CSV table of C-alpha atoms in Angstrom, one decimal:
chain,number,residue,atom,x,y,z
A,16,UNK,CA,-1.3,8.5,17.6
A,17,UNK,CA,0.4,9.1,14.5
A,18,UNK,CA,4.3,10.5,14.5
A,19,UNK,CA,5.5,11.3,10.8
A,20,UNK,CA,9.4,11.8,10.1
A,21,UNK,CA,10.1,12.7,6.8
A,22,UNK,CA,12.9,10.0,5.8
A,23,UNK,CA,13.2,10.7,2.0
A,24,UNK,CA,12.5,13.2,-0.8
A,25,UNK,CA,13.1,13.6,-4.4
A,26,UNK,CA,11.7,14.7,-7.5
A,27,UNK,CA,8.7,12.6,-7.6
A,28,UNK,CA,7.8,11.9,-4.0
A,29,UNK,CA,8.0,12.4,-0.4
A,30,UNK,CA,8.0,9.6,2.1
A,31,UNK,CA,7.0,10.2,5.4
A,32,UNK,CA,7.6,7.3,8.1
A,33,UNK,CA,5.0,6.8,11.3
A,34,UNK,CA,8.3,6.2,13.7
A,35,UNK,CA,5.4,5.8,16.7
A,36,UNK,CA,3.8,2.8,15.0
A,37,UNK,CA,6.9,0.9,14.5
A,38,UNK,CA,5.8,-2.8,15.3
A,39,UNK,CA,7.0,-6.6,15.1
A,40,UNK,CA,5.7,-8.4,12.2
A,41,UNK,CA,6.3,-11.6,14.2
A,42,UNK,CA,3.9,-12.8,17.2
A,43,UNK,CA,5.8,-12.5,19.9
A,44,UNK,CA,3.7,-14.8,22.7
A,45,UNK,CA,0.4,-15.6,22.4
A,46,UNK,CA,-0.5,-13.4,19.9
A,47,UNK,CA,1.0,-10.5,21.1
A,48,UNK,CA,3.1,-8.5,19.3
A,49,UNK,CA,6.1,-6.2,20.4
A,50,UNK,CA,6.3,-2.4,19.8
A,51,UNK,CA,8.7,0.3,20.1
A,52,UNK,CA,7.1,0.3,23.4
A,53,UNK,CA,8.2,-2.8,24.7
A,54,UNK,CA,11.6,-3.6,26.9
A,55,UNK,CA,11.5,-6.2,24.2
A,56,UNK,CA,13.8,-5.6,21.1
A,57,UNK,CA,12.5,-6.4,17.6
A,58,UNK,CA,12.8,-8.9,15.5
A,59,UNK,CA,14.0,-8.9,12.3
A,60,UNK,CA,10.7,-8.2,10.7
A,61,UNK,CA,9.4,-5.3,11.1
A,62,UNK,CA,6.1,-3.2,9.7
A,63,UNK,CA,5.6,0.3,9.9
A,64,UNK,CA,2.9,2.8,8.3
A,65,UNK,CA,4.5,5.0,5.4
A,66,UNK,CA,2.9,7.4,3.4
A,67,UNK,CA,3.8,9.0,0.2
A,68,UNK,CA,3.0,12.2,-0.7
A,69,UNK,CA,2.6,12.9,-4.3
A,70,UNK,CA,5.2,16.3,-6.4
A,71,UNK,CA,4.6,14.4,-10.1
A,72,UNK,CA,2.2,15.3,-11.8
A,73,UNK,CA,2.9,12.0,-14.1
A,74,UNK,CA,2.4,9.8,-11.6
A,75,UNK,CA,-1.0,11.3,-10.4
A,76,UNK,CA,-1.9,11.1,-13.8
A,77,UNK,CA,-0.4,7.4,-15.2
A,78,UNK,CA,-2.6,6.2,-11.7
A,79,UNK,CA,-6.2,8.1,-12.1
A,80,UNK,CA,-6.1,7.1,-15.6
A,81,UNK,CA,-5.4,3.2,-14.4
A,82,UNK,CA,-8.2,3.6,-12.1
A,83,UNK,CA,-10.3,5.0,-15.0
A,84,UNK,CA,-9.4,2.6,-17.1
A,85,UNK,CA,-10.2,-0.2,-14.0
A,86,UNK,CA,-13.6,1.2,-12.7
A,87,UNK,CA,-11.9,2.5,-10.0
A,88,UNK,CA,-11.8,6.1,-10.4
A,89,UNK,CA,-14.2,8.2,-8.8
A,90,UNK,CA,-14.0,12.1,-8.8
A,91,UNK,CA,-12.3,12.7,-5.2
A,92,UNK,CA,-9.3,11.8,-7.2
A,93,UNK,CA,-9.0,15.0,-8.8
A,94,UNK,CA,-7.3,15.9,-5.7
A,95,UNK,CA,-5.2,13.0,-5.0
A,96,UNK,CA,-2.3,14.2,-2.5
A,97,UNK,CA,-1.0,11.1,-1.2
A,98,UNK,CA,-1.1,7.6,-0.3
A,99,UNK,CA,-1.2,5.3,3.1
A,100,UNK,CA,1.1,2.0,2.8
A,101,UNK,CA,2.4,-0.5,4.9
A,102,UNK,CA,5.9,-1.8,4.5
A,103,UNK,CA,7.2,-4.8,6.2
A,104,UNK,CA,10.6,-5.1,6.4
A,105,UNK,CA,12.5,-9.0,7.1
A,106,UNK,CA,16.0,-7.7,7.8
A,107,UNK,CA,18.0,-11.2,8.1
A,108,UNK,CA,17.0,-11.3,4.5
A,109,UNK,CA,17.5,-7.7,3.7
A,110,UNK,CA,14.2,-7.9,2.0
A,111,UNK,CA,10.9,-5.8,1.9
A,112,UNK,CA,7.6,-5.7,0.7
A,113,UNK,CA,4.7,-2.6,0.4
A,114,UNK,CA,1.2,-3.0,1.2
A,115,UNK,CA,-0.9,-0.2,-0.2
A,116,UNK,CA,-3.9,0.8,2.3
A,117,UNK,CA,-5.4,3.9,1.6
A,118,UNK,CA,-5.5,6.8,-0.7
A,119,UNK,CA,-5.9,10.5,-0.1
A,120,UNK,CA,-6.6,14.2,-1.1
A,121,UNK,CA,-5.1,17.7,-0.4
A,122,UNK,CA,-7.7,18.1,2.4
A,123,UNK,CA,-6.4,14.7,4.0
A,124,UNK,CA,-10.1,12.6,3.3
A,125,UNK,CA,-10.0,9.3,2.3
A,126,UNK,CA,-10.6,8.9,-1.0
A,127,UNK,CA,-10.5,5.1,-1.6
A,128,UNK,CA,-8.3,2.1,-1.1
A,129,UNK,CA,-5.2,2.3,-2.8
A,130,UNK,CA,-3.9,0.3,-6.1
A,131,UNK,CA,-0.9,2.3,-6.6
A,132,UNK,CA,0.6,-1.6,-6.9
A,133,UNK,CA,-1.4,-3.1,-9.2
A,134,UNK,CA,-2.6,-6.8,-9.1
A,135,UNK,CA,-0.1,-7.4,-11.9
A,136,UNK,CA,2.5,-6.1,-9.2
A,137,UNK,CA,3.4,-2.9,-11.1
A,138,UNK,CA,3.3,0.3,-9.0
A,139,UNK,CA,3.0,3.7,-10.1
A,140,UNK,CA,6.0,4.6,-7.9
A,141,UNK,CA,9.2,3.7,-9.6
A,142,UNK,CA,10.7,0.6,-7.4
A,143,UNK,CA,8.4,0.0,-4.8
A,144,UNK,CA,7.2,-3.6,-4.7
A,145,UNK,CA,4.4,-5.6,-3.3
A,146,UNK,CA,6.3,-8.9,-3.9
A,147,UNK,CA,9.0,-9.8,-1.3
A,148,UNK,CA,12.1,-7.5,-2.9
A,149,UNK,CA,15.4,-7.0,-1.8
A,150,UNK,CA,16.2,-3.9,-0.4
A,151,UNK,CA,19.9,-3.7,-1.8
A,152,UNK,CA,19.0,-3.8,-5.3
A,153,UNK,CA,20.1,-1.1,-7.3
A,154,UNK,CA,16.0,-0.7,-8.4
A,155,UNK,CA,14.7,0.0,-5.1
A,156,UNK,CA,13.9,2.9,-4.7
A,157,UNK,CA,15.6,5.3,-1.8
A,158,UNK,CA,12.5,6.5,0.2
A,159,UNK,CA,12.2,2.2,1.1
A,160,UNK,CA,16.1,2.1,1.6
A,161,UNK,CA,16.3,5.3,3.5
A,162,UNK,CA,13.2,3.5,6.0
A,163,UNK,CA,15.2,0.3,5.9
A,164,UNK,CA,18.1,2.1,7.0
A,165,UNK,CA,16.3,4.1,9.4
A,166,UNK,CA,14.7,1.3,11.6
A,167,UNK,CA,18.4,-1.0,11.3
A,168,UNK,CA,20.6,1.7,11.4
A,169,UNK,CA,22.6,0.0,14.3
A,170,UNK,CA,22.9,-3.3,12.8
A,171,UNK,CA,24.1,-1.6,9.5
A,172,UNK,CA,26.9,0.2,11.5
């Protein structure tokens, strides 16, 4: 089941981490995969669910009106409250990526699958990236350091 820690808020967002659903983006033997579960540590590359959860008005708006624009929109949006992302993490490399899944509304219904990173690889979210990104650059922005730092917080130390 699903485990949300809030990791990071500012002004625009609030990140929320699913810290049950921490998993191994690399196959550990024969196609399985380790877990927080598992007497197994993790690799270096690691995926976990994260969802932001819209305050900006701007950015609700600068998306709808991409998905308008796109033949994407549909009116559900109206209520757009947040959305569902995967990020994988590759630590060794100290380098991350986000994979947009799902968007929804203030009642917490799917509305449609999520393009807040665009095909161009622009997001709506100032410095999130679906391209591999490093986490240490100074346009990253904090909710995806403040999960990197979260999940290697011992190998920072």
């Amino acid at each position: 089941m699903w485990n949300w820690k809030l990791i990071y808020e500012d002004k625009d967002i609030l990140c929320y981490c699913d810290i049950e659903n921490v998993a191994d983006a690399e196959e550990y033997v024969d196609g399985i995969f380790r877990s927080q579960f598992c007497y197994q540590p993790l690799s270096n590359n690691v995926i976990i669910w994260v969802t932001f959860f819209y305050k900006s008005q701007q950015i609700i708006k600068h998306y709808t009106d991409y998905l308008k624009i796109n033949g994407l929109y549909n009116e559900q949006y109206k209520n757009l409250s947040n959305t569902l992302c995967l990020v994988e993490f590759k630590a060794d490399e100290n380098k991350y990526r986000v994979i947009p899944a799902l968007d929804y509304d203030n009642d917490g219904k799917e509305i449609g699958v999520s393009k807040i990173i665009t095909d161009e690889g622009t997001s709506f979210i100032k410095g999130i990236k679906g391209d591999w990104s490093s986490v240490k650059s100074r346009d990253t922005n904090k909710a995806i350091k403040a999960t990197y730092k979260f999940l290697f917080k011992r190998q920072e130390d």
